[in-house]
mmCIF file of C-alpha atoms in Angstrom:
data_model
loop_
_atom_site.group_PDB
_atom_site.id
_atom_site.type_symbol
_atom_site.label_atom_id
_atom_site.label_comp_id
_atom_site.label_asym_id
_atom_site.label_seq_id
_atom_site.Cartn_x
_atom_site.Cartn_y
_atom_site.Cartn_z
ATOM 1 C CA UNK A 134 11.351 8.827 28.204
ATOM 2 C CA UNK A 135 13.453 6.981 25.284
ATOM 3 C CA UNK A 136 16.719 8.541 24.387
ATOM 4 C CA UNK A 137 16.605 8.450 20.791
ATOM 5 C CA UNK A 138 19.005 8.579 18.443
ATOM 6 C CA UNK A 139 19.140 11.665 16.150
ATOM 7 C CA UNK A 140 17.286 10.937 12.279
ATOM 8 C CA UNK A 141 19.303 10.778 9.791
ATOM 9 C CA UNK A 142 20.195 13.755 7.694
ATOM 10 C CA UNK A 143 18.556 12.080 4.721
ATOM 11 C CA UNK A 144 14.980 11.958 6.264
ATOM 12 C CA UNK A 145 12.639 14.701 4.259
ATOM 13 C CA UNK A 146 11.156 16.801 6.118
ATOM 14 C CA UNK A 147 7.156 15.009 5.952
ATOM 15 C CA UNK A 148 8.747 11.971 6.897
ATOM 16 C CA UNK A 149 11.034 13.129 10.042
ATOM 17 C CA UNK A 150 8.410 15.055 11.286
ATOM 18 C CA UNK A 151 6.219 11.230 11.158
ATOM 19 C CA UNK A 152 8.807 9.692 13.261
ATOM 20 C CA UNK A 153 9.057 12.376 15.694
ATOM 21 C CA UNK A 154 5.315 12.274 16.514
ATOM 22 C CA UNK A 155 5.292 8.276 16.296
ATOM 23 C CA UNK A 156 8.631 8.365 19.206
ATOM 24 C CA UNK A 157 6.400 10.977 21.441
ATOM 25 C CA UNK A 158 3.502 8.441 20.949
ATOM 26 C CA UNK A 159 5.623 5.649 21.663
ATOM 27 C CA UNK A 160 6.817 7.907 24.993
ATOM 28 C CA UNK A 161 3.778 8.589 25.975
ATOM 29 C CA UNK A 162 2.845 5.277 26.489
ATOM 30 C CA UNK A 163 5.817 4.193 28.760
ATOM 31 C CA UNK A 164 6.042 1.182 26.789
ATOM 32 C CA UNK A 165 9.061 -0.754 25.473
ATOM 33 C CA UNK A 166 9.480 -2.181 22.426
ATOM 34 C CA UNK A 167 9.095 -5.536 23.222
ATOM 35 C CA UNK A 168 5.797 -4.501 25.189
ATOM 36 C CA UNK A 169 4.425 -2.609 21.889
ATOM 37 C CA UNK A 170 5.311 -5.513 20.022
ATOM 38 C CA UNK A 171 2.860 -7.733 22.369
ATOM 39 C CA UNK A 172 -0.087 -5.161 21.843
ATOM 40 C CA UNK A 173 0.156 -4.395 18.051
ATOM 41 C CA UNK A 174 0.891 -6.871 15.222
ATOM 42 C CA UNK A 175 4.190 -6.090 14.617
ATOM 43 C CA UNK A 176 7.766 -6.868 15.920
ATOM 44 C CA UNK A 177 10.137 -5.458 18.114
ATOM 45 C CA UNK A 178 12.811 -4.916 15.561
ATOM 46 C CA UNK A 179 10.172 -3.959 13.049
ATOM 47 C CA UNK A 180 9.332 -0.554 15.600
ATOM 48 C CA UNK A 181 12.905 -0.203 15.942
ATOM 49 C CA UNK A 182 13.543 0.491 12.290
ATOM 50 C CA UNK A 183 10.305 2.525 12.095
ATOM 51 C CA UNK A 184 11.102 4.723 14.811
ATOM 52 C CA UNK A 185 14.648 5.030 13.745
ATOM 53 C CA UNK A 186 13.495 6.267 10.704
ATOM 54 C CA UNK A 187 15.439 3.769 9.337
ATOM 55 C CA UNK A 188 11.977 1.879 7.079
ATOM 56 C CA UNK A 189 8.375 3.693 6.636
ATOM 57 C CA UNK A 190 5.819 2.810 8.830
ATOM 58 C CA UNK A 191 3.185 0.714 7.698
ATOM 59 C CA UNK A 192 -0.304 3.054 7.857
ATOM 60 C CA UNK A 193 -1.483 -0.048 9.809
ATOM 61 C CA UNK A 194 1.251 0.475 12.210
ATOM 62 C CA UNK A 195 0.552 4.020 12.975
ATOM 63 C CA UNK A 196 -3.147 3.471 13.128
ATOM 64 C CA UNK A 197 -2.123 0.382 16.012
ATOM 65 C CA UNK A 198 0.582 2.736 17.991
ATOM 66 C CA UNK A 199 -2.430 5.692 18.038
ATOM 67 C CA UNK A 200 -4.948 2.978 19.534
ATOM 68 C CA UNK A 201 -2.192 1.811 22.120
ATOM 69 C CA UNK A 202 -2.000 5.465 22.745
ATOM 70 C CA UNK A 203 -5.167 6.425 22.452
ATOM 71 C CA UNK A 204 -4.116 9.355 20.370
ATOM 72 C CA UNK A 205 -6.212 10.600 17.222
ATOM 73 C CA UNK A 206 -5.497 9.024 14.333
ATOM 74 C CA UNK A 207 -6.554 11.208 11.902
ATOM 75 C CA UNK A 208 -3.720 13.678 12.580
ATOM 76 C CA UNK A 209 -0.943 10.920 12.485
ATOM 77 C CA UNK A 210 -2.473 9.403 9.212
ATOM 78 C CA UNK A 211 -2.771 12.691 7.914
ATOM 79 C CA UNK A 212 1.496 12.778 8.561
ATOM 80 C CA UNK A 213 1.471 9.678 6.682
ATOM 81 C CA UNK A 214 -0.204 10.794 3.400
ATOM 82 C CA UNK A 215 2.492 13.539 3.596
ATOM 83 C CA UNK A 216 5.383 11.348 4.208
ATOM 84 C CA UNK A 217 4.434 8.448 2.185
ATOM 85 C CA UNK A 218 5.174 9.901 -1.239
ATOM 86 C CA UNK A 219 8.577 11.600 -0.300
ATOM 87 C CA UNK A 220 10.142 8.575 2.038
ATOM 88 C CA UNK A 221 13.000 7.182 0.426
ATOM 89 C CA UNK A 222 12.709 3.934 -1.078
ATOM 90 C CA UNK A 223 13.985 0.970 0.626
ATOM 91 C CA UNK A 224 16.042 1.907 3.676
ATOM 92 C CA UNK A 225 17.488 5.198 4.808
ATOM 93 C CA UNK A 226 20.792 5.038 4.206
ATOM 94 C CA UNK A 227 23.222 7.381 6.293
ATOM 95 C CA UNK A 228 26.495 6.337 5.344
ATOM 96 C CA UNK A 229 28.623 7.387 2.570
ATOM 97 C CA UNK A 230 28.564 5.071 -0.541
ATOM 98 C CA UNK A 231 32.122 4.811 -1.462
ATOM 99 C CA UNK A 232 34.119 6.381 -4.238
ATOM 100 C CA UNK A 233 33.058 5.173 -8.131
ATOM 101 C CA UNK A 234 29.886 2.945 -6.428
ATOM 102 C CA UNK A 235 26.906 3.337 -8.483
ATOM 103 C CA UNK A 236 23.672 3.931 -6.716
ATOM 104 C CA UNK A 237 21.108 1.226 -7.082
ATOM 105 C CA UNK A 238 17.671 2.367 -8.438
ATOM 106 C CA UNK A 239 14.261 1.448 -7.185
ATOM 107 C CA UNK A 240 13.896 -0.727 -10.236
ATOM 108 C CA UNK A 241 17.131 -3.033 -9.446
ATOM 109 C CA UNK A 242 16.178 -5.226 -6.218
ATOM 110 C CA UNK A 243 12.520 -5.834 -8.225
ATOM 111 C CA UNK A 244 15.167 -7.004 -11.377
ATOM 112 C CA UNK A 245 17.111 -9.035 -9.240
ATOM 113 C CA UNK A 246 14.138 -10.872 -7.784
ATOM 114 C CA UNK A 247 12.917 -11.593 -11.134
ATOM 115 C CA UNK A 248 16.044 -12.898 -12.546
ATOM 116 C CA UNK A 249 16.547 -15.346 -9.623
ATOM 117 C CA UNK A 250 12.872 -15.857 -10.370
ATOM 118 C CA UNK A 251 13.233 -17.192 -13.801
ATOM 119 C CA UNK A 252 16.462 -18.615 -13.445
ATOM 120 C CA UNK A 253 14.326 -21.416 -10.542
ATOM 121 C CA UNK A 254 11.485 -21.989 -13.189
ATOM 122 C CA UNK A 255 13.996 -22.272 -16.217
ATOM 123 C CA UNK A 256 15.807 -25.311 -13.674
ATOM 124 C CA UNK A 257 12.635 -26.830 -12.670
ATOM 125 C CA UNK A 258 11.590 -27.014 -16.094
ATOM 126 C CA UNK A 259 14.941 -28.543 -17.324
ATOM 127 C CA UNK A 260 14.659 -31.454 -14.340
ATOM 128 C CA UNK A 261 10.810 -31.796 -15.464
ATOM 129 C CA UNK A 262 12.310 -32.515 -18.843
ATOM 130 C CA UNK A 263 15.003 -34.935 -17.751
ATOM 131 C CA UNK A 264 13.032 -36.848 -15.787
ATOM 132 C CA UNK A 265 10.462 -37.111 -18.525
ATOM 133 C CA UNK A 266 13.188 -38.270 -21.083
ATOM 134 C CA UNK A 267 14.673 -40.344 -18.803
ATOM 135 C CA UNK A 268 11.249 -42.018 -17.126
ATOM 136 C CA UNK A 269 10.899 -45.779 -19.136
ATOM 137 C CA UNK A 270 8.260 -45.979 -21.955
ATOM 138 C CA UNK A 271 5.233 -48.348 -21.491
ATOM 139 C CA UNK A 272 4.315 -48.732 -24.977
ATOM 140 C CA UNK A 273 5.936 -51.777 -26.864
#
């Protein structure tokens, strides 16, 4: 059995109870990571974070981990619909932010995204444009 590391404090409820039942799965099956990354479509480090409680769980994910364990999935995807809605967005953050740092909403990574986003186009059209202005004229 896998000595896991203890949730973190910030887990709600729904979604620590998930990852407990996902880590007995994962038990039961006497399989390492590595191994349950071979037999499901997704990585090592990916089941690491989800059993660390660290990222939600894809529903695909726990419907692959009950077929490796031939468990019933309607009770763990039934844990999902609970936990899905409360699971903190992004990562699970245990550490402390420090003093006078301002928490980043949902919202903020989605802005940053689109500003880099815009930013590319706005460049690619200004080259487009250059090379237009600059590219010799047939007509004469």
């Amino acid at each position: 059995m896998t000595r896991w590391r203890p949730l973190p404090e910030s887990l709600p409820r729904e979604a620590r109870h998930l990852v407990e039942q996902l880590r007995h799965l994962k038990d039961r099956t006497d399989l390492s990571l590595a191994e349950l990354a071979r037999r499901t479509a997704y990585s090592k480090s990916s089941w690491q974070r989800y059993l660390s409680g660290a990222k939600q769980p894809p529903r695909g994910a726990v419907e692959a981990l009950c077929r490796v364990a031939g468990a019933d999935q309607a009770r763990l995807l039934a844990l999902w619909d609970l936990a899905a809605p409360v699971w903190p967005y992004g990562t699970v953050v245990a550490a402390v932010a420090p003093e006078g740092a301002v928490p980043a909403g949902p919202g903020v990574e989605y802005r940053r995204w689109r500003t880099a986003a815009l930013a590319a186009f706005a460049v690619i059209v200004l080259l487009v444009a250059g090379v237009l202005w600059a590219w010799p004229s047939r007509g004469g």
